mmCIF file of C-alpha atoms in Angstrom:
data_model
loop_
_atom_site.group_PDB
_atom_site.id
_atom_site.type_symbol
_atom_site.label_atom_id
_atom_site.label_comp_id
_atom_site.label_asym_id
_atom_site.label_seq_id
_atom_site.Cartn_x
_atom_site.Cartn_y
_atom_site.Cartn_z
ATOM 1 C CA UNK A 27 -109.612 47.614 -28.338
ATOM 2 C CA UNK A 28 -111.096 47.791 -24.858
ATOM 3 C CA UNK A 29 -113.539 50.255 -23.389
ATOM 4 C CA UNK A 30 -113.464 51.328 -19.717
ATOM 5 C CA UNK A 31 -116.286 49.028 -18.705
ATOM 6 C CA UNK A 32 -119.885 48.783 -19.775
ATOM 7 C CA UNK A 33 -122.567 49.120 -17.109
ATOM 8 C CA UNK A 34 -125.808 47.294 -17.858
ATOM 9 C CA UNK A 35 -128.838 47.921 -15.663
ATOM 10 C CA UNK A 36 -131.799 45.623 -16.060
ATOM 11 C CA UNK A 37 -135.149 45.179 -14.370
ATOM 12 C CA UNK A 38 -137.153 43.164 -16.852
ATOM 13 C CA UNK A 39 -137.622 39.435 -17.427
ATOM 14 C CA UNK A 40 -137.138 39.761 -21.171
ATOM 15 C CA UNK A 41 -133.608 41.078 -20.555
ATOM 16 C CA UNK A 42 -132.297 37.564 -21.182
ATOM 17 C CA UNK A 43 -133.413 37.764 -24.810
ATOM 18 C CA UNK A 44 -131.833 41.199 -25.177
ATOM 19 C CA UNK A 45 -128.649 39.941 -23.512
ATOM 20 C CA UNK A 46 -128.405 37.199 -26.123
ATOM 21 C CA UNK A 47 -128.164 39.863 -28.794
ATOM 22 C CA UNK A 48 -125.698 41.898 -26.771
ATOM 23 C CA UNK A 49 -123.353 38.969 -26.316
ATOM 24 C CA UNK A 50 -123.563 38.147 -30.018
ATOM 25 C CA UNK A 51 -122.740 41.732 -30.957
ATOM 26 C CA UNK A 52 -119.914 41.740 -28.420
ATOM 27 C CA UNK A 53 -118.411 38.380 -29.451
ATOM 28 C CA UNK A 54 -114.985 40.013 -29.913
ATOM 29 C CA UNK A 55 -115.182 41.172 -26.277
ATOM 30 C CA UNK A 56 -114.539 44.812 -27.095
ATOM 31 C CA UNK A 57 -116.826 45.763 -24.221
ATOM 32 C CA UNK A 58 -116.543 44.583 -20.646
ATOM 33 C CA UNK A 59 -120.232 44.178 -19.813
ATOM 34 C CA UNK A 60 -121.156 44.184 -16.130
ATOM 35 C CA UNK A 61 -124.741 43.106 -15.499
ATOM 36 C CA UNK A 62 -126.805 44.512 -12.658
ATOM 37 C CA UNK A 63 -130.389 43.460 -12.060
ATOM 38 C CA UNK A 64 -132.973 44.117 -9.352
ATOM 39 C CA UNK A 65 -134.801 40.939 -10.356
ATOM 40 C CA UNK A 66 -138.066 42.824 -10.783
ATOM 41 C CA UNK A 67 -140.208 44.359 -13.492
ATOM 42 C CA UNK A 68 -142.077 46.657 -11.072
ATOM 43 C CA UNK A 69 -139.980 49.784 -11.711
ATOM 44 C CA UNK A 70 -138.519 49.307 -8.230
ATOM 45 C CA UNK A 71 -135.296 51.180 -8.828
ATOM 46 C CA UNK A 72 -133.618 51.819 -5.477
ATOM 47 C CA UNK A 73 -130.604 53.419 -3.808
ATOM 48 C CA UNK A 74 -128.324 50.704 -5.223
ATOM 49 C CA UNK A 75 -129.297 51.801 -8.724
ATOM 50 C CA UNK A 76 -128.421 55.393 -7.840
ATOM 51 C CA UNK A 77 -125.055 54.219 -6.539
ATOM 52 C CA UNK A 78 -124.344 52.303 -9.765
ATOM 53 C CA UNK A 79 -125.211 55.325 -11.883
ATOM 54 C CA UNK A 80 -122.917 57.488 -9.772
ATOM 55 C CA UNK A 81 -120.131 54.938 -10.282
ATOM 56 C CA UNK A 82 -120.772 55.031 -14.023
ATOM 57 C CA UNK A 83 -120.363 58.812 -14.022
ATOM 58 C CA UNK A 84 -117.240 58.658 -11.879
ATOM 59 C CA UNK A 85 -115.540 55.896 -13.862
ATOM 60 C CA UNK A 86 -116.811 57.041 -17.280
ATOM 61 C CA UNK A 87 -118.634 53.762 -17.920
ATOM 62 C CA UNK A 88 -121.202 53.381 -20.652
ATOM 63 C CA UNK A 89 -124.758 52.551 -19.579
ATOM 64 C CA UNK A 90 -127.497 50.471 -21.191
ATOM 65 C CA UNK A 91 -130.703 50.962 -19.208
ATOM 66 C CA UNK A 92 -133.674 48.684 -19.830
ATOM 67 C CA UNK A 93 -137.148 49.649 -18.571
ATOM 68 C CA UNK A 94 -138.334 53.188 -18.068
ATOM 69 C CA UNK A 95 -137.354 55.209 -15.008
ATOM 70 C CA UNK A 96 -139.479 57.927 -13.428
ATOM 71 C CA UNK A 97 -139.127 60.784 -10.962
ATOM 72 C CA UNK A 98 -135.815 61.056 -9.132
ATOM 73 C CA UNK A 99 -134.458 57.956 -10.882
ATOM 74 C CA UNK A 100 -135.167 59.482 -14.271
ATOM 75 C CA UNK A 101 -133.276 62.611 -13.232
ATOM 76 C CA UNK A 102 -130.384 60.405 -12.102
ATOM 77 C CA UNK A 103 -130.359 58.730 -15.534
ATOM 78 C CA UNK A 104 -130.426 62.115 -17.251
ATOM 79 C CA UNK A 105 -127.484 63.353 -15.178
ATOM 80 C CA UNK A 106 -125.566 60.224 -16.151
ATOM 81 C CA UNK A 107 -126.498 60.522 -19.831
ATOM 82 C CA UNK A 108 -124.949 64.006 -19.865
ATOM 83 C CA UNK A 109 -121.623 62.541 -18.750
ATOM 84 C CA UNK A 110 -121.227 59.122 -20.409
ATOM 85 C CA UNK A 111 -122.510 57.168 -23.440
ATOM 86 C CA UNK A 112 -126.053 56.163 -22.466
ATOM 87 C CA UNK A 113 -128.490 53.876 -24.297
ATOM 88 C CA UNK A 114 -132.096 53.315 -23.260
ATOM 89 C CA UNK A 115 -134.263 50.378 -24.289
ATOM 90 C CA UNK A 116 -138.081 50.707 -24.392
ATOM 91 C CA UNK A 117 -138.138 54.380 -23.397
ATOM 92 C CA UNK A 118 -136.935 57.835 -24.388
ATOM 93 C CA UNK A 119 -134.405 59.938 -22.469
ATOM 94 C CA UNK A 120 -132.693 63.156 -23.420
ATOM 95 C CA UNK A 121 -128.962 63.031 -24.258
ATOM 96 C CA UNK A 122 -129.086 59.306 -24.996
ATOM 97 C CA UNK A 123 -129.630 56.847 -27.809
ATOM 98 C CA UNK A 124 -133.122 55.403 -27.486
ATOM 99 C CA UNK A 125 -133.901 51.951 -28.912
ATOM 100 C CA UNK A 126 -137.622 51.310 -29.134
ATOM 101 C CA UNK A 127 -140.080 49.198 -31.047
ATOM 102 C CA UNK A 128 -142.562 50.851 -33.369
ATOM 103 C CA UNK A 129 -145.181 50.561 -30.649
ATOM 104 C CA UNK A 130 -147.754 52.838 -32.293
ATOM 105 C CA UNK A 131 -147.926 50.746 -35.460
ATOM 106 C CA UNK A 132 -147.870 47.574 -33.347
ATOM 107 C CA UNK A 133 -151.003 48.696 -31.521
ATOM 108 C CA UNK A 134 -152.684 49.669 -34.767
ATOM 109 C CA UNK A 135 -151.775 46.342 -36.403
ATOM 110 C CA UNK A 136 -153.217 44.277 -33.542
ATOM 111 C CA UNK A 137 -156.621 45.935 -33.824
ATOM 112 C CA UNK A 138 -156.541 45.704 -37.615
ATOM 113 C CA UNK A 139 -155.695 41.978 -37.476
ATOM 114 C CA UNK A 140 -158.452 41.173 -34.973
ATOM 115 C CA UNK A 141 -161.119 43.092 -36.872
ATOM 116 C CA UNK A 142 -160.226 42.118 -40.434
ATOM 117 C CA UNK A 143 -158.915 38.564 -40.026
ATOM 118 C CA UNK A 144 -160.498 37.315 -36.814
ATOM 119 C CA UNK A 145 -163.763 39.218 -37.398
ATOM 120 C CA UNK A 146 -163.784 40.586 -33.861
ATOM 121 C CA UNK A 147 -166.580 43.018 -33.089
ATOM 122 C CA UNK A 148 -165.646 43.639 -29.457
ATOM 123 C CA UNK A 149 -162.147 43.779 -27.976
ATOM 124 C CA UNK A 150 -160.859 43.803 -24.401
ATOM 125 C CA UNK A 151 -157.427 45.441 -24.024
ATOM 126 C CA UNK A 152 -155.227 44.692 -21.011
ATOM 127 C CA UNK A 153 -153.128 47.783 -21.373
ATOM 128 C CA UNK A 154 -150.329 47.436 -18.815
ATOM 129 C CA UNK A 155 -149.016 50.533 -17.049
ATOM 130 C CA UNK A 156 -150.096 53.364 -19.342
ATOM 131 C CA UNK A 157 -147.617 55.821 -17.836
ATOM 132 C CA UNK A 158 -144.838 53.831 -19.516
ATOM 133 C CA UNK A 159 -143.765 54.852 -23.010
ATOM 134 C CA UNK A 160 -144.268 51.457 -24.625
ATOM 135 C CA UNK A 161 -147.814 50.980 -23.309
ATOM 136 C CA UNK A 162 -148.782 54.586 -24.028
ATOM 137 C CA UNK A 163 -147.638 54.390 -27.659
ATOM 138 C CA UNK A 164 -149.345 51.040 -28.263
ATOM 139 C CA UNK A 165 -152.605 52.316 -26.850
ATOM 140 C CA UNK A 166 -152.436 55.428 -29.044
ATOM 141 C CA UNK A 167 -152.106 53.187 -32.100
ATOM 142 C CA UNK A 168 -154.989 51.005 -30.918
ATOM 143 C CA UNK A 169 -157.245 53.996 -30.418
ATOM 144 C CA UNK A 170 -156.480 55.258 -33.914
ATOM 145 C CA UNK A 171 -157.315 51.830 -35.388
ATOM 146 C CA UNK A 172 -160.433 51.579 -33.227
ATOM 147 C CA UNK A 173 -161.607 54.894 -34.643
ATOM 148 C CA UNK A 174 -161.029 53.674 -38.202
ATOM 149 C CA UNK A 175 -162.954 50.436 -37.626
ATOM 150 C CA UNK A 176 -165.795 52.166 -35.751
ATOM 151 C CA UNK A 177 -165.111 50.551 -32.384
ATOM 152 C CA UNK A 178 -166.630 52.608 -29.570
ATOM 153 C CA UNK A 179 -164.433 52.971 -26.497
ATOM 154 C CA UNK A 180 -166.188 51.723 -23.402
ATOM 155 C CA UNK A 181 -168.509 49.557 -25.493
ATOM 156 C CA UNK A 182 -166.983 47.599 -28.398
ATOM 157 C CA UNK A 183 -163.424 48.244 -27.180
ATOM 158 C CA UNK A 184 -162.619 48.368 -23.467
ATOM 159 C CA UNK A 185 -159.236 49.279 -21.928
ATOM 160 C CA UNK A 186 -158.383 47.941 -18.451
ATOM 161 C CA UNK A 187 -155.292 48.736 -16.363
ATOM 162 C CA UNK A 188 -152.984 45.785 -15.711
ATOM 163 C CA UNK A 189 -149.462 45.381 -14.392
ATOM 164 C CA UNK A 190 -147.514 43.643 -17.187
ATOM 165 C CA UNK A 191 -147.568 40.291 -15.380
ATOM 166 C CA UNK A 192 -149.502 37.013 -15.502
ATOM 167 C CA UNK A 193 -151.233 37.492 -12.153
ATOM 168 C CA UNK A 194 -152.784 40.849 -13.022
ATOM 169 C CA UNK A 195 -154.050 39.486 -16.360
ATOM 170 C CA UNK A 196 -155.429 36.365 -14.688
ATOM 171 C CA UNK A 197 -157.290 38.443 -12.109
ATOM 172 C CA UNK A 198 -158.589 40.859 -14.754
ATOM 173 C CA UNK A 199 -160.078 38.096 -16.902
ATOM 174 C CA UNK A 200 -161.554 36.373 -13.847
ATOM 175 C CA UNK A 201 -163.230 39.633 -12.828
ATOM 176 C CA UNK A 202 -164.254 41.198 -16.126
ATOM 177 C CA UNK A 203 -165.041 38.276 -18.461
ATOM 178 C CA UNK A 204 -167.897 37.801 -19.148
ATOM 179 C CA UNK A 205 -169.469 39.780 -16.276
ATOM 180 C CA UNK A 206 -168.797 43.212 -17.777
ATOM 181 C CA UNK A 207 -167.230 42.490 -21.152
ATOM 182 C CA UNK A 208 -167.731 39.277 -23.114
ATOM 183 C CA UNK A 209 -165.350 40.182 -25.908
ATOM 184 C CA UNK A 210 -164.536 38.408 -29.157
ATOM 185 C CA UNK A 211 -160.851 39.135 -28.611
ATOM 186 C CA UNK A 212 -158.336 40.083 -25.919
ATOM 187 C CA UNK A 213 -155.095 42.024 -26.371
ATOM 188 C CA UNK A 214 -152.481 41.543 -23.641
ATOM 189 C CA UNK A 215 -149.674 43.964 -22.788
ATOM 190 C CA UNK A 216 -147.098 41.163 -23.089
ATOM 191 C CA UNK A 217 -146.836 37.385 -23.388
ATOM 192 C CA UNK A 218 -146.735 36.880 -19.610
ATOM 193 C CA UNK A 219 -150.112 38.571 -19.372
ATOM 194 C CA UNK A 220 -151.292 36.332 -22.205
ATOM 195 C CA UNK A 221 -150.355 33.230 -20.196
ATOM 196 C CA UNK A 222 -152.249 34.525 -17.172
ATOM 197 C CA UNK A 223 -155.279 35.327 -19.318
ATOM 198 C CA UNK A 224 -155.222 31.851 -20.854
ATOM 199 C CA UNK A 225 -155.183 30.311 -17.368
ATOM 200 C CA UNK A 226 -158.258 32.306 -16.390
ATOM 201 C CA UNK A 227 -160.062 31.381 -19.606
ATOM 202 C CA UNK A 228 -159.328 27.695 -19.037
ATOM 203 C CA UNK A 229 -160.930 27.916 -15.593
ATOM 204 C CA UNK A 230 -163.977 29.527 -17.203
ATOM 205 C CA UNK A 231 -164.044 26.764 -19.844
ATOM 206 C CA UNK A 232 -163.531 29.341 -22.589
ATOM 207 C CA UNK A 233 -161.424 27.960 -25.435
ATOM 208 C CA UNK A 234 -158.757 30.482 -26.417
ATOM 209 C CA UNK A 235 -158.307 30.557 -30.177
ATOM 210 C CA UNK A 236 -161.883 29.438 -30.806
ATOM 211 C CA UNK A 237 -164.261 31.110 -28.356
ATOM 212 C CA UNK A 238 -162.037 34.148 -27.971
ATOM 213 C CA UNK A 239 -159.025 35.388 -29.955
ATOM 214 C CA UNK A 240 -155.974 36.459 -27.955
ATOM 215 C CA UNK A 241 -152.768 38.340 -28.799
ATOM 216 C CA UNK A 242 -149.688 38.749 -26.608
ATOM 217 C CA UNK A 243 -146.707 41.021 -27.133
ATOM 218 C CA UNK A 244 -142.991 40.334 -27.209
ATOM 219 C CA UNK A 245 -142.576 36.762 -28.488
ATOM 220 C CA UNK A 246 -141.073 35.851 -25.124
ATOM 221 C CA UNK A 247 -142.746 32.488 -24.482
ATOM 222 C CA UNK A 248 -141.182 29.237 -25.670
ATOM 223 C CA UNK A 249 -143.600 27.743 -28.219
ATOM 224 C CA UNK A 250 -142.322 24.244 -27.448
ATOM 225 C CA UNK A 251 -143.007 24.271 -23.707
ATOM 226 C CA UNK A 252 -146.046 26.580 -23.766
ATOM 227 C CA UNK A 253 -149.267 24.566 -23.656
ATOM 228 C CA UNK A 254 -150.906 26.931 -26.161
ATOM 229 C CA UNK A 255 -148.641 28.630 -28.750
ATOM 230 C CA UNK A 256 -149.553 32.315 -28.419
ATOM 231 C CA UNK A 257 -150.295 34.658 -31.292
ATOM 232 C CA UNK A 258 -148.013 37.589 -30.511
ATOM 233 C CA UNK A 259 -146.116 40.593 -31.789
ATOM 234 C CA UNK A 260 -142.425 39.759 -32.148
ATOM 235 C CA UNK A 261 -140.359 42.575 -30.616
ATOM 236 C CA UNK A 262 -137.162 41.122 -32.107
ATOM 237 C CA UNK A 263 -135.499 41.403 -28.704
ATOM 238 C CA UNK A 264 -132.226 39.869 -29.838
ATOM 239 C CA UNK A 265 -131.926 42.530 -32.551
ATOM 240 C CA UNK A 266 -132.613 45.190 -29.921
ATOM 241 C CA UNK A 267 -129.661 43.852 -27.908
ATOM 242 C CA UNK A 268 -127.427 43.896 -30.985
ATOM 243 C CA UNK A 269 -128.408 47.479 -31.747
ATOM 244 C CA UNK A 270 -127.744 48.520 -28.138
ATOM 245 C CA UNK A 271 -124.134 47.332 -28.350
ATOM 246 C CA UNK A 272 -123.718 48.925 -31.769
ATOM 247 C CA UNK A 273 -125.046 52.203 -30.377
ATOM 248 C CA UNK A 274 -122.612 52.142 -27.448
ATOM 249 C CA UNK A 275 -119.739 51.471 -29.840
ATOM 250 C CA UNK A 276 -120.852 54.295 -32.124
ATOM 251 C CA UNK A 277 -121.183 56.669 -29.188
ATOM 252 C CA UNK A 278 -117.686 55.781 -28.022
ATOM 253 C CA UNK A 279 -116.353 56.510 -31.504
ATOM 254 C CA UNK A 280 -118.530 59.651 -31.748
ATOM 255 C CA UNK A 281 -120.087 58.246 -34.947
ATOM 256 C CA UNK A 282 -123.651 58.894 -33.802
ATOM 257 C CA UNK A 283 -125.430 61.937 -32.424
ATOM 258 C CA UNK A 284 -126.967 61.784 -28.954
ATOM 259 C CA UNK A 285 -130.756 61.980 -28.675
ATOM 260 C CA UNK A 286 -131.199 59.647 -31.626
ATOM 261 C CA UNK A 287 -134.118 57.206 -31.771
ATOM 262 C CA UNK A 288 -133.513 53.775 -33.269
ATOM 263 C CA UNK A 289 -136.796 52.088 -34.143
ATOM 264 C CA UNK A 290 -137.063 48.304 -34.448
ATOM 265 C CA UNK A 291 -140.218 47.145 -36.278
ATOM 266 C CA UNK A 292 -142.404 44.415 -34.810
ATOM 267 C CA UNK A 293 -143.960 41.498 -36.656
ATOM 268 C CA UNK A 294 -147.228 39.660 -36.059
ATOM 269 C CA UNK A 295 -146.724 35.956 -35.410
ATOM 270 C CA UNK A 296 -150.040 34.193 -35.928
ATOM 271 C CA UNK A 297 -150.205 30.977 -33.917
ATOM 272 C CA UNK A 298 -153.041 29.125 -32.192
ATOM 273 C CA UNK A 299 -154.690 31.849 -30.134
#
C-alpha cells in the first residue's frame, strides 16, 4: 500500500535521531518520505517552507513538522492541518496529532534530582527560548519543584534566557558564573547547551561533576566521543520518530482523532556531570 507522498519538514539538529525512528517504522516503505530541512534551529522558517506547505495541501501530502512555528508560519501550518494529515513534534497545533515529551514532569524531575541526590542548594537554569512550548512546560515544572523545595527565584534558583545552542550557553556561563550566581548546579535547555557550558567551566577551571552538577536535555550527545559523558534527560527521540509515522498511518486510515496529544515520557540518565 502506498500513500501519496509524505512531506517532512525539519529545522532541528536532533531530527537525525527522530529520522532513525521514522525509517524503522517505515521499513516496509508504505510511506514515500521526502525530507526538507532549512539546516537551522533558529525558527527561521521562510518562503520556501510556505511553498512546501502549499504543495502539501495541493497534492494531499501528509506533513510531519518538527520545531514550533509562530506567527504567519503557524497560521500556514494550521491551514495545512485542516486539509491533510498533519503531525507536530515538540509543539501543539490545532487539527493535528501532537507528539511531545512530558516536559512538565521532566522539569520537575531535574530539580528534584539536583536537590535530593546532588544536594544542590542553588541552581542556575539556562532556559532556552521560553516562548517555545517545550521550554515553557519544562520551566513550569521546575518552578513547581522549586516551590516544593523552598528555592527562591532570583536567589537560590535563577533563570537566564539562552538560545538552545552551545554558544549561548558558553557565553552565559562565562558572564554569569560566578560573578552573579555561583550555583551548585546548572540545568541546560539541551545537550548542546550542556557542551557549551562545560567548555566555559573548563576555562574557569571549574570541574563539572564535582564543583558543579550539570544536566542536559535530549540524550543527543555521543557518550563515546564526548569528553565528559553528560547527565541528561533522555527524550527517546527514536521512539518519537516511530510514533510520528504510526500517527500518520493512523490518520490516513482514520483510526485516530485529530487534535490528539501523544506524550512520550523522559528518563533521567545519570552520568558523570
